[in-house]
Short mmCIF file of C-alpha atoms in Angstrom, two decimals:
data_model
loop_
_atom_site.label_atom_id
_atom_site.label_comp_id
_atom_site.label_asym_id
_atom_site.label_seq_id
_atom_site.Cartn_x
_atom_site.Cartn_y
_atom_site.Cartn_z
CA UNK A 1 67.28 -156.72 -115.91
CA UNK A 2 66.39 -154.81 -112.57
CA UNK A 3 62.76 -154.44 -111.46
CA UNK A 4 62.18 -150.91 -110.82
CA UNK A 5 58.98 -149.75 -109.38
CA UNK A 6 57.63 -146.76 -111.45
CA UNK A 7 57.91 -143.35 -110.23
CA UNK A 8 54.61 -142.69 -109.45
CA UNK A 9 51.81 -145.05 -109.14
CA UNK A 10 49.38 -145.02 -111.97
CA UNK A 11 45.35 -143.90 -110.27
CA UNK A 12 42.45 -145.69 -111.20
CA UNK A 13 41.27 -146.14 -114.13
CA UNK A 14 38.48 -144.11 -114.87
CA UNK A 15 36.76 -146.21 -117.80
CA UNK A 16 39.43 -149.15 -117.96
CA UNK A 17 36.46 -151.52 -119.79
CA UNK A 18 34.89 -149.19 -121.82
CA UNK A 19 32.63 -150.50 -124.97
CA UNK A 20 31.81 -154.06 -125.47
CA UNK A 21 34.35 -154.89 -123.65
CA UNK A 22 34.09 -153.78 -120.11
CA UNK A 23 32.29 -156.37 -117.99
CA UNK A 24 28.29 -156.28 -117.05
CA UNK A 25 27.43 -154.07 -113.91
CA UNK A 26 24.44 -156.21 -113.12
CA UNK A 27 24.87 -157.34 -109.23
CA UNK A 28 23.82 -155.57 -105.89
CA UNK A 29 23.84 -155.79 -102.41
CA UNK A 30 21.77 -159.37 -101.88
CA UNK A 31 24.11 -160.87 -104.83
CA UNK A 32 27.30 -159.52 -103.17
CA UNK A 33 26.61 -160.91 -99.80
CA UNK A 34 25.52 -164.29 -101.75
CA UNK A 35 28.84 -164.21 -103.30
CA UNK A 36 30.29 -164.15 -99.99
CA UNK A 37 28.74 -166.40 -98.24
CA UNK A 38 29.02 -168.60 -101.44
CA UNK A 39 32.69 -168.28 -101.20
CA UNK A 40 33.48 -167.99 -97.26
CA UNK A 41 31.26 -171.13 -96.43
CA UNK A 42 33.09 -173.92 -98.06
CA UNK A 43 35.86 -175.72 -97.86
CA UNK A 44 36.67 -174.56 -94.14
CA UNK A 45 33.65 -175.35 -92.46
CA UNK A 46 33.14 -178.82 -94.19
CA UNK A 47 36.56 -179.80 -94.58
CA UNK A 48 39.72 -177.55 -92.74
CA UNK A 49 37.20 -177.77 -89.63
CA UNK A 50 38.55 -181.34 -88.97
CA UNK A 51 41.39 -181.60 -90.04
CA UNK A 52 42.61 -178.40 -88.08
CA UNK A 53 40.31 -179.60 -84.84
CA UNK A 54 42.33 -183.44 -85.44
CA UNK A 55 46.09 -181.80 -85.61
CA UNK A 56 46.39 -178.28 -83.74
CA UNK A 57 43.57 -176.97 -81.86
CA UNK A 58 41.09 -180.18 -80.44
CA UNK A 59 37.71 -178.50 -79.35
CA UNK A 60 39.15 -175.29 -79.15
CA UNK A 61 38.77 -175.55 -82.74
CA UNK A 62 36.26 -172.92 -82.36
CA UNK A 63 37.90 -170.51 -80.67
CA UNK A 64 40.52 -170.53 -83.81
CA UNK A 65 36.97 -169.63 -85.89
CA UNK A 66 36.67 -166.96 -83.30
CA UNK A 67 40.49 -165.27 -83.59
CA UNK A 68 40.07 -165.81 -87.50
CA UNK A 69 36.94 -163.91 -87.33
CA UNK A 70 38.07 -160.80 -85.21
CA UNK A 71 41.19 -161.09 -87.73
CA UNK A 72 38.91 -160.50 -90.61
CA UNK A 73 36.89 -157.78 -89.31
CA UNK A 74 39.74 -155.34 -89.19
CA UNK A 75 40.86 -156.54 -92.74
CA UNK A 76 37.24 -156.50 -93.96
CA UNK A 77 36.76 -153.06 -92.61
CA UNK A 78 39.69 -151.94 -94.89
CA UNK A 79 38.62 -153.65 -97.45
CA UNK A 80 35.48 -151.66 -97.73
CA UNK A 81 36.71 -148.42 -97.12
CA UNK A 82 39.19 -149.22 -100.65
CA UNK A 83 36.00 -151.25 -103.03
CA UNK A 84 33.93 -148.24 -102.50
CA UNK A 85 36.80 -145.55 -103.27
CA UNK A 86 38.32 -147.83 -105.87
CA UNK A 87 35.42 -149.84 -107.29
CA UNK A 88 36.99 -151.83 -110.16
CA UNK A 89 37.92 -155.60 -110.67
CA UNK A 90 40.92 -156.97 -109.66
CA UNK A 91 40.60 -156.23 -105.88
CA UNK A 92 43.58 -155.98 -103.80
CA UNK A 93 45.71 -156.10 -107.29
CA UNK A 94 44.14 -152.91 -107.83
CA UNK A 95 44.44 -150.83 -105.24
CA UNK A 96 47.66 -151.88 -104.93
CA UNK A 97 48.37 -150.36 -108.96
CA UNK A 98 46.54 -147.38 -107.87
CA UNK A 99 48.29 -146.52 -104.93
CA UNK A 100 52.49 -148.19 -105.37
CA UNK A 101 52.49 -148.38 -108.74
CA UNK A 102 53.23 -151.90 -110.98
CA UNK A 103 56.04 -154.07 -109.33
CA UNK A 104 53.86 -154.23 -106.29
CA UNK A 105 50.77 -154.69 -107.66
CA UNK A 106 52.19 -157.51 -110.12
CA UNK A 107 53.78 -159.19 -106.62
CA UNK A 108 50.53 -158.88 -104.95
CA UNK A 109 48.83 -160.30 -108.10
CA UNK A 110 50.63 -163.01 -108.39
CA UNK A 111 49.79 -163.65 -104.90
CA UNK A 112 46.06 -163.81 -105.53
CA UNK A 113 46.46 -166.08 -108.12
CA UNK A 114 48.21 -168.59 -105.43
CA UNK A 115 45.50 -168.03 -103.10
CA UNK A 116 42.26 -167.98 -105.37
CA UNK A 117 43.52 -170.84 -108.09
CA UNK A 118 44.48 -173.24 -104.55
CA UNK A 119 41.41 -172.04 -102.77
CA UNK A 120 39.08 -173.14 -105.77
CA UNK A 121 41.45 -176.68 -105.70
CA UNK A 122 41.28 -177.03 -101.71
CA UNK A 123 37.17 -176.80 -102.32
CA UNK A 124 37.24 -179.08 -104.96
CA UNK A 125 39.11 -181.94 -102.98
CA UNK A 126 36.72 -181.15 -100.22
CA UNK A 127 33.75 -181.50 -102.43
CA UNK A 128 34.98 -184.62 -103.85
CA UNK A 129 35.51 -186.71 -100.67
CA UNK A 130 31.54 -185.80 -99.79
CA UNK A 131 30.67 -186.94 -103.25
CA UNK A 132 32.02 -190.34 -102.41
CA UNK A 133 30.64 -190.55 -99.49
CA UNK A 134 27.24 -189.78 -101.07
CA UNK A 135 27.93 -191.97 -103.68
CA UNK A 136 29.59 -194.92 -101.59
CA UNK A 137 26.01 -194.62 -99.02
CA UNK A 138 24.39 -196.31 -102.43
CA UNK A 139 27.39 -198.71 -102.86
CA UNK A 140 28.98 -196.66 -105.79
CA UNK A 141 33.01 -196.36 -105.30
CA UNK A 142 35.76 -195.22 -107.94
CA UNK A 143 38.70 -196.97 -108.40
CA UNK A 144 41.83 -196.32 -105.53
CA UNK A 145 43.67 -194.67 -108.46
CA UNK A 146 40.50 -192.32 -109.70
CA UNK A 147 39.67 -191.48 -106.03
CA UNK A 148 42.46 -189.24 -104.56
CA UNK A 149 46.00 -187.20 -105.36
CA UNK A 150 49.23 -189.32 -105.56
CA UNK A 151 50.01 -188.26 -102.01
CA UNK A 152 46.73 -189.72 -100.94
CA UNK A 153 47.40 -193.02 -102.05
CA UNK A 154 46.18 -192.51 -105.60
CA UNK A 155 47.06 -191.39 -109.25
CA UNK A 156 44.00 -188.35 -109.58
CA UNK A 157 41.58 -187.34 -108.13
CA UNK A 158 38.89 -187.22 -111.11
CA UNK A 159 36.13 -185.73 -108.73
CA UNK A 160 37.53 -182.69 -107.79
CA UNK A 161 39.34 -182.28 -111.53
CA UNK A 162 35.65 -182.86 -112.39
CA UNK A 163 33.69 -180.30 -110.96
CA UNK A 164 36.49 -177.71 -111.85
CA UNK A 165 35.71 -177.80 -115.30
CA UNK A 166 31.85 -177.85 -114.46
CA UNK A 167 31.95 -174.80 -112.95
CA UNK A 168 34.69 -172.77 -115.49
CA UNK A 169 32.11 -173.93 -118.12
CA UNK A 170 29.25 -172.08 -116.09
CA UNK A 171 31.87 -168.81 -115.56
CA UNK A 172 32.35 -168.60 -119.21
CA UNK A 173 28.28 -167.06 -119.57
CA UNK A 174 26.97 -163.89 -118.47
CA UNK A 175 27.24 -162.77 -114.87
CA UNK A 176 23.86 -162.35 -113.98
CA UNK A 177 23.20 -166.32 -114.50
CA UNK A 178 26.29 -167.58 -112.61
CA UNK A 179 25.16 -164.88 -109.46
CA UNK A 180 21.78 -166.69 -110.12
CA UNK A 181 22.48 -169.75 -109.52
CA UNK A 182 25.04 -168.77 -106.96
CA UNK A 183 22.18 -167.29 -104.50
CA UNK A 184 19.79 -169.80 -104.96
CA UNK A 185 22.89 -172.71 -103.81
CA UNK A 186 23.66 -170.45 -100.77
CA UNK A 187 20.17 -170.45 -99.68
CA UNK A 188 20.51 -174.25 -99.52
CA UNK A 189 23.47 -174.53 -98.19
CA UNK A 190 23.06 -172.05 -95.03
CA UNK A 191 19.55 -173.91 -94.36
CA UNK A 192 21.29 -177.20 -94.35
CA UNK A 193 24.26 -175.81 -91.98
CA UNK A 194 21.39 -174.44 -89.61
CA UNK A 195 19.70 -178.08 -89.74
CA UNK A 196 23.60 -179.98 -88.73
CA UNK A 197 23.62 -177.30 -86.00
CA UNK A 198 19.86 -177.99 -84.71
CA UNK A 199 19.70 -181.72 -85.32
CA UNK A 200 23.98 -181.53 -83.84
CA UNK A 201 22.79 -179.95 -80.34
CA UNK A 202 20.41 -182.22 -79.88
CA UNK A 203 22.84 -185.50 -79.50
CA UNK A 204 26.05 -183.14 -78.48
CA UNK A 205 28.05 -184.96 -75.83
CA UNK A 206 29.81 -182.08 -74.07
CA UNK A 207 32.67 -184.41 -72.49
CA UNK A 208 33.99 -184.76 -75.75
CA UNK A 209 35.05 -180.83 -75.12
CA UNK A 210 37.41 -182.06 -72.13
CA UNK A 211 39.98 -180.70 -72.60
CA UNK A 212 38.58 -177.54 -74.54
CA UNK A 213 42.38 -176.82 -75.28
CA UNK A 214 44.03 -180.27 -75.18
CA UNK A 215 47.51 -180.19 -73.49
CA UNK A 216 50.01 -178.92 -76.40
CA UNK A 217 52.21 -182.44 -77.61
CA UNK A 218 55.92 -180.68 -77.00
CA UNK A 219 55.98 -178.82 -80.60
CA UNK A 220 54.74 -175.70 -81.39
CA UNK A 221 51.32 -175.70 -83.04
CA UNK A 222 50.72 -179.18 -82.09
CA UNK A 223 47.79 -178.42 -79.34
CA UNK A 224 47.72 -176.10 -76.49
CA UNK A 225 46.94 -172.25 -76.82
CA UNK A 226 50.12 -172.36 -80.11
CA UNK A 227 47.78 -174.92 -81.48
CA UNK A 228 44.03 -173.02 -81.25
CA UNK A 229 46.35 -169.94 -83.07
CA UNK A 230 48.11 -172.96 -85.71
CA UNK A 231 44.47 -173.42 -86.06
CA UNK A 232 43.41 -170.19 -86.66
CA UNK A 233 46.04 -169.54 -89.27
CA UNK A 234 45.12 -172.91 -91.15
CA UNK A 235 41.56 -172.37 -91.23
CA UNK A 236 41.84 -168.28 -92.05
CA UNK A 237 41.52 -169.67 -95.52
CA UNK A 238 38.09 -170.14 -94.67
CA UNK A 239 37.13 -165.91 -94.63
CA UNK A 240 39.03 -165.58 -97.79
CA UNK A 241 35.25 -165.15 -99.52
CA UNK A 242 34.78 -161.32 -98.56
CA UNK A 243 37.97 -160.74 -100.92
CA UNK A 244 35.54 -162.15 -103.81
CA UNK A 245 33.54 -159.49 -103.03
CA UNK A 246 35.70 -156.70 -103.13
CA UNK A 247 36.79 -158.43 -106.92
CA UNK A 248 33.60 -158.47 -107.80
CA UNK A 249 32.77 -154.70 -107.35
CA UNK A 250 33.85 -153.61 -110.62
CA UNK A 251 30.62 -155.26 -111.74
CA UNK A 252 28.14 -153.88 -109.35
CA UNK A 253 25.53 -151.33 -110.14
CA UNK A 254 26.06 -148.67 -106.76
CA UNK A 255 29.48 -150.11 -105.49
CA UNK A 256 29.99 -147.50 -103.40
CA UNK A 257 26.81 -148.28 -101.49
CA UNK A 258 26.79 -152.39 -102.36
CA UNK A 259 30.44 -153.41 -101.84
CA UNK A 260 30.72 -152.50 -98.19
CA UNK A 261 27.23 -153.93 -97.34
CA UNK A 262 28.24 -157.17 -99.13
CA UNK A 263 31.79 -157.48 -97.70
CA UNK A 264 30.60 -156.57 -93.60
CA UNK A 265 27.33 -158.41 -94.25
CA UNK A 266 29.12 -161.94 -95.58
CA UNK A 267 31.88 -161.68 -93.26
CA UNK A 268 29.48 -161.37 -90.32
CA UNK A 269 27.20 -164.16 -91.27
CA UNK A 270 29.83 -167.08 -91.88
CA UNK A 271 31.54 -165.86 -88.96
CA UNK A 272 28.81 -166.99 -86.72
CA UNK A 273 28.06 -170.48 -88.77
CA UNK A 274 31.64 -171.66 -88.61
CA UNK A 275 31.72 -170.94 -84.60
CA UNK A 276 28.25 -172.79 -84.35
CA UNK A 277 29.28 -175.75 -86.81
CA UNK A 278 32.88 -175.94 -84.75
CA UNK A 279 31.25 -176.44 -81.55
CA UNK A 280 29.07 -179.18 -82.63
CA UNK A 281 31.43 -181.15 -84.94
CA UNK A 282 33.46 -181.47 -81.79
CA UNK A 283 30.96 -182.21 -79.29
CA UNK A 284 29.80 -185.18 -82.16
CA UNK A 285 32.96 -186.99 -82.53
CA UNK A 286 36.36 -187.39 -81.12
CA UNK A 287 38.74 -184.61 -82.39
CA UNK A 288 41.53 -186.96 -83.54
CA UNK A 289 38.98 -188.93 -85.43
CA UNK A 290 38.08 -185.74 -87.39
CA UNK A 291 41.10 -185.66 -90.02
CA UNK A 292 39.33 -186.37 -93.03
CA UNK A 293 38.12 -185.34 -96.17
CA UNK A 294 34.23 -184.92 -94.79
CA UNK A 295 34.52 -184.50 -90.94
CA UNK A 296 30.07 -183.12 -90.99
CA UNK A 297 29.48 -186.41 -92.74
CA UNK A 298 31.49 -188.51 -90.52
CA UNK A 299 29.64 -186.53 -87.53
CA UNK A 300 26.65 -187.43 -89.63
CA UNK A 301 26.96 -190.73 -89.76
CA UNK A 302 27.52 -190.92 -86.01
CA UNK A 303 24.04 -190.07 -85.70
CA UNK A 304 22.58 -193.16 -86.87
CA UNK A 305 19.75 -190.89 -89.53
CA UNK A 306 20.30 -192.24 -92.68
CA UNK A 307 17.52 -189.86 -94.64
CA UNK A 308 19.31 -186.81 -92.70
CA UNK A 309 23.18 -187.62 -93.54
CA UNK A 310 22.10 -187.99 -97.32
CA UNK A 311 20.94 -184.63 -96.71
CA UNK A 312 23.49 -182.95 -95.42
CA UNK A 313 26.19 -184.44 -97.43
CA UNK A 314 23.94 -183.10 -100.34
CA UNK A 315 24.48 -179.19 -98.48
CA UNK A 316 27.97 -179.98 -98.18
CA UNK A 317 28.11 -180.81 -102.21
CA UNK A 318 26.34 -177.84 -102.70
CA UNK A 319 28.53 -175.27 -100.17
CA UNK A 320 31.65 -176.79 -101.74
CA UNK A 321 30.29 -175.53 -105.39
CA UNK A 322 29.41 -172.73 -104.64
CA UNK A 323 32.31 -171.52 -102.39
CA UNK A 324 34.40 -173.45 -105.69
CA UNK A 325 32.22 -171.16 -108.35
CA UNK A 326 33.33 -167.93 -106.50
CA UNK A 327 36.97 -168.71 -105.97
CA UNK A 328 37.09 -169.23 -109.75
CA UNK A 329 35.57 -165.97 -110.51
CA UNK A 330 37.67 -164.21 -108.41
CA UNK A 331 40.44 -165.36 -110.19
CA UNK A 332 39.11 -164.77 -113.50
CA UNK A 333 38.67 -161.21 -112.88
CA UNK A 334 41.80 -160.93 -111.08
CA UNK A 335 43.56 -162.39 -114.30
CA UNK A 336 41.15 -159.76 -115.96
CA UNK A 337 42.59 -156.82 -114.60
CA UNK A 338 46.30 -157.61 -114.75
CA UNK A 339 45.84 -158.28 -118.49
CA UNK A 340 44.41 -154.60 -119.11
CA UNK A 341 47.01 -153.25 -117.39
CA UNK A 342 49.61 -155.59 -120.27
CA UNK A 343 50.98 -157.62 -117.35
CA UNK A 344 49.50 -160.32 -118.48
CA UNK A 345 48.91 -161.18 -122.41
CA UNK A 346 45.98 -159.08 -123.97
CA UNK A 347 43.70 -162.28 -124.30
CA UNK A 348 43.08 -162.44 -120.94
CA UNK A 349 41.43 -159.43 -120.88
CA UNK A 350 38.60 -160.03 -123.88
CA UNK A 351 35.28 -160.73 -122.71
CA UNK A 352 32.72 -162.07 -125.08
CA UNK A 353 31.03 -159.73 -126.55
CA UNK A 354 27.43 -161.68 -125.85
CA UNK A 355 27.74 -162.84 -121.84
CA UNK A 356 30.68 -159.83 -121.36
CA UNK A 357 32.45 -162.69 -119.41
CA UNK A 358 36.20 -162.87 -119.35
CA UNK A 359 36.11 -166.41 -121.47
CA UNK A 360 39.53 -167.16 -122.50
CA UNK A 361 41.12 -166.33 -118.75
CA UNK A 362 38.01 -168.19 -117.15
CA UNK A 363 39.33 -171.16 -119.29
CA UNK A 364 43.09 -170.89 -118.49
CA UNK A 365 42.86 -170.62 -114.34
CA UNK A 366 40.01 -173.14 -114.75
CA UNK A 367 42.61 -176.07 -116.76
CA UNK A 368 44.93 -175.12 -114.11
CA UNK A 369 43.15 -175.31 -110.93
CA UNK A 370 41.46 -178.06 -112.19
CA UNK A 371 45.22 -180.06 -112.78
CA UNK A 372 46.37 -178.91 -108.85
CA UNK A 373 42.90 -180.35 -107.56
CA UNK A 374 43.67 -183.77 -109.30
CA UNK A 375 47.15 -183.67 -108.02
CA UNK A 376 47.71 -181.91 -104.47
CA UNK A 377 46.83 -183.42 -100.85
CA UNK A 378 44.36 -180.97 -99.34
CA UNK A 379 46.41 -180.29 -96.49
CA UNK A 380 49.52 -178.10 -98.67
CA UNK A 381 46.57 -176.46 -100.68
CA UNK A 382 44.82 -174.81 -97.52
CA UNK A 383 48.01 -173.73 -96.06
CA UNK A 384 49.56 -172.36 -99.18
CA UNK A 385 45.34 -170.50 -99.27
CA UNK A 386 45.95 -169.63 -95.72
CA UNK A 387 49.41 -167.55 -96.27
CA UNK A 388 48.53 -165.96 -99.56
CA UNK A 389 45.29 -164.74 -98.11
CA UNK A 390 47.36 -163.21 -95.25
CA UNK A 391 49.85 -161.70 -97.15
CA UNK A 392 47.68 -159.87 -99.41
CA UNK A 393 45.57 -158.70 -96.68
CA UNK A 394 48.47 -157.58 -94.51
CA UNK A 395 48.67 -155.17 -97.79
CA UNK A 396 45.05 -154.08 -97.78
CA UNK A 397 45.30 -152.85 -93.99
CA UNK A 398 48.78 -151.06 -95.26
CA UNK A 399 46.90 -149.41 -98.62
CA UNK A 400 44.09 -147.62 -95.95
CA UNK A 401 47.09 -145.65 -93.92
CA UNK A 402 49.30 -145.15 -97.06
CA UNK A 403 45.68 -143.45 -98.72
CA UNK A 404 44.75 -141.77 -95.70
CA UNK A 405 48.07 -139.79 -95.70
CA UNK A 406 48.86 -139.99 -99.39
CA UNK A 407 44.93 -138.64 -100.80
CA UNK A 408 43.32 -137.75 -97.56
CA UNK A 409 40.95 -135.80 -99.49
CA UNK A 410 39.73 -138.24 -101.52
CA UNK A 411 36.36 -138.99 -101.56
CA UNK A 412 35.92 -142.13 -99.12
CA UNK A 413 31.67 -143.14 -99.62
CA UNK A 414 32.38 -145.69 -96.77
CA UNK A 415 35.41 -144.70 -93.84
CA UNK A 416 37.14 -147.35 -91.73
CA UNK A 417 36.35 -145.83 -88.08
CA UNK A 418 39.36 -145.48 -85.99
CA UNK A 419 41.48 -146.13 -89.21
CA UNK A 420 44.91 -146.39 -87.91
CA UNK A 421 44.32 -148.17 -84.93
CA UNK A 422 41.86 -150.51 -87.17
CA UNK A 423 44.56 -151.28 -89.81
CA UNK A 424 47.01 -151.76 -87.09
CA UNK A 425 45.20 -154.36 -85.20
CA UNK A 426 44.99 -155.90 -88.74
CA UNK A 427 48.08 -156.48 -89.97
CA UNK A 428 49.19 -157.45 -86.60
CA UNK A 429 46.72 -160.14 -86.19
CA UNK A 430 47.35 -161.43 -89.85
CA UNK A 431 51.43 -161.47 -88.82
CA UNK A 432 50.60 -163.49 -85.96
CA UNK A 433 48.94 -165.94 -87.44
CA UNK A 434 50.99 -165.91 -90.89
CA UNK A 435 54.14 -166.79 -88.05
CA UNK A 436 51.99 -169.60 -86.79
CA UNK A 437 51.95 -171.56 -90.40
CA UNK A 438 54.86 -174.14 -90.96
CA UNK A 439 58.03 -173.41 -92.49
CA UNK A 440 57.70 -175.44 -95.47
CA UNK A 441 54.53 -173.12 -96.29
CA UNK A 442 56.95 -170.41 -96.31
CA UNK A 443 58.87 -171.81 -98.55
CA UNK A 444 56.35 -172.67 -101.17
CA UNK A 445 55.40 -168.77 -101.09
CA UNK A 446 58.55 -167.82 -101.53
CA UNK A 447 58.84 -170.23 -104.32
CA UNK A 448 56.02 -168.82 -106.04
CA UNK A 449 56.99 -165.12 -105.95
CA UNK A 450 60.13 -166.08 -107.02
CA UNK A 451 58.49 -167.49 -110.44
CA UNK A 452 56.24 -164.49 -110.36
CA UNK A 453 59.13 -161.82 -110.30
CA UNK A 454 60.91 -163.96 -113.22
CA UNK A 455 57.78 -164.05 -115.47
CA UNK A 456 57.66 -160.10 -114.03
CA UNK A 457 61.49 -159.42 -115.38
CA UNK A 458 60.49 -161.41 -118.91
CA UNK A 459 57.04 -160.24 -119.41
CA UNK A 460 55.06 -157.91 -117.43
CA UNK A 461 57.67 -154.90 -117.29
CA UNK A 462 58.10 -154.21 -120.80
CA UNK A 463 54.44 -154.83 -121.77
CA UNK A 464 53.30 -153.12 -118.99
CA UNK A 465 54.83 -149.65 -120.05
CA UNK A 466 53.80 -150.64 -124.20
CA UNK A 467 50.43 -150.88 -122.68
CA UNK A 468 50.23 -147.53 -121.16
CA UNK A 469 52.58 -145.79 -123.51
CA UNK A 470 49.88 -147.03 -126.01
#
């Protein structure tokens, strides 16, 4: 059975949802960048921070925050210029079926589903090793077996298994309460940061930045200047939240104005917290001490402030949920719109008719992720986040000069400035650090689009062409 791509790429959908079961177009500008920041600030700042600091970069930690960053403004420029022109859910999936037609758009699919389903699992180990530490500062502890994956030293990890299902059972109502609640845990969350940076400066001891780039151990990635880009490439799963926003644009009210504001404006703003929070985590404790599960509340503890680590581990709890809530959307409505399009079985893409929330796929990727988070060591999840994040934006950058030539007069309510060089720069920067990642992270992704191509060849080609025959 070959896997032909179809002679011409299908355009946008004009009304893909329409009736009772296209999904609510209630959120706007504020609730986009919320969603960001709810998704960007997470698991990387409160958890890939040390671990990355311990075993690549050392101090220069935060200049690996700093490449990341300038990585993700070119791709988040892109990525504006397509949610405005191309304003529907499914994000990069999307424009990819609008522009190269199915096979692509079904590889690059599958590819989000690696990076959103692992992101939402990488979170939810993160949030579960501060939730024991909360828990264990009043002398609660789970069992060994209860506590952590079976390459941790356990059976499950119930914790982050835990609040997986917590939050697909909040995705499964309306919108408009889950971006609620979303915005008012962000608020918390960035005032708590901003408190770990204040209290953090205070009691910094700057010779713990000596060397800022430690000396690199004879192996590539391990320290020196291969190590701060190592770094950069492990901890890029960190920006992956402006790609929630570009998902969630099918359900804004003005996308073309709200989308780029919300993608710039969230990008931005966790780009200059995880700098900050790098700098101080390493100027608190010891790099190589830093490779665990809840490096701010070890740094915490350090302190000796009993009243202010319960607090922070408390904003750490609440970043991790909501940076786990928004990776779970994003895969909900990226399992959304590859069911309309008969890729995917049909029941993926109902939405209750009451909350217009994709139920039954919100329920599927959350039973799955929720299964990986009990299961998988944090440190394969991020990098397995960190190269399917890359990949598909690699593809994003390519979809702005394919468009550019392909529909040039299209309208474009936001424009990339400088596009070519701009989309250059950013696939170049995410091939550089994708080439920094290990080879066994290679493997995995090619192990997974592997399985995506053969549930492609069973599944998604036939139905696909029913589906729009139909």
């Amino acid at each position: 059975m070959s896997l032909d791509i179809p002679d011409t790429a299908l355009g946008p959908i004009e009304n893909p949802t329409a009736g009772h079961s296209g999904l609510a177009r209630s959120l706007t500008a504020p609730g986009l960048v919320a969603i960001g920041l709810g998704a960007t600030i997470g698991a990387g700042v409160f958890v890939l921070t040390g671990t990355a600091a311990a075993q690549y970069a050392g101090p220069a930690i935060s200049l690996s925050f700093l490449i990341g960053g300038i990585a993700c403004g070119f791709v988040g420029l892109c990525y504006a210029e397509l949610a405005a022109m191309i304003p529907e859910a499914g994000s990069t999936y999307t424009y990819t079926r609008a522009c190269l037609g199915l096979l692509p758009a079904w590889i690059i699919g599958w590819d989000l589903v690696l990076e959103f389903a692992m992101a939402a699992a990488t979170v939810a180990v993160g949030w579960s090793g501060y939730a024991q530490s909360l828990a264990a500062d009043f002398g609660l502890r789970l069992p060994a077996a209860l506590s952590g994956a079976p390459g941790d030293g356990g059976l499950v990890n119930l914790p982050a298994a835990g609040i997986v299902l917590m939050l697909t059972a909040l995705l499964t109502r309306s919108t408009r309460d889950a971006s609620l609640i979303n915005g008012l845990l962000v608020a918390c969350k960035v005032a708590i940061i901003l408190a770990f940076v204040g209290v953090g400066v205070v009691h910094l001891q700057p010779a713990l930045w000596h060397p800022f780039v430690p000396d690199n151990a004879g192996a590539f990635g391990s320290y020196g200047w291969s190590g701060v880009f190592r770094g950069a490439a492990v901890v890029f799963f960190a920006f992956i939240g402006f790609e929630t926003v570009a998902t969630a644009a099918g359900e804004c009210r003005a996308p073309q104005r709200d989308a780029p504001i919300g993608l710039i404006g969230s990008l931005a703003i966790s780009a200059i917290l995880y700098v900050a929070v790098a700098a101080v985590l390493t100027g608190l404790v010891p790099y190589r001490e830093l490779d665990v599960a809840d490096p701010i509340a070890k740094a915490i503890d350090r302190l000796a402030l009993p009243s202010l680590a319960i607090v922070i581990k408390l904003g750490a709890l609440i970043g991790l949920t909501t940076s786990a809530l928004t990776a779970l959307y994003g895969q909900g409505r990226i399992f959304f719109a590859m069911a309309r399009d008969g890729l995917l079985p049909r029941l993926f893409c109902r939405v209750d008719p009451a909350t217009r929330a994709p139920v039954t796929s919100q329920v599927v990727i959350g039973l799955f992720t929720a299964a990986v988070a009990g299961l998988v060591p944090i440190d394969i999840l991020g990098e397995l986040v960190s190269i399917g994040t890359l990949l598909a934006f690699c593809l994003v950058c390519a979809l702005v000069l394919i468009l550019r030539r392909t529909q040039p007069d299209r309208p474009r309510p936001f424009r990339v400035p400088a596009a070519a060089p701009m989309a250059v720069l950013g696939i170049l920067s995410c091939l550089i650090l994708m080439a920094s990642l290990p080879a066994d992270t290679w493997i995995r992704l090619a192990v997974w689009l592997v399985i995506g191509l053969a549930i492609y060849a069973g599944y998604g080609r036939r139905n696909a062409r029913l589906s729009r025959a139909g």
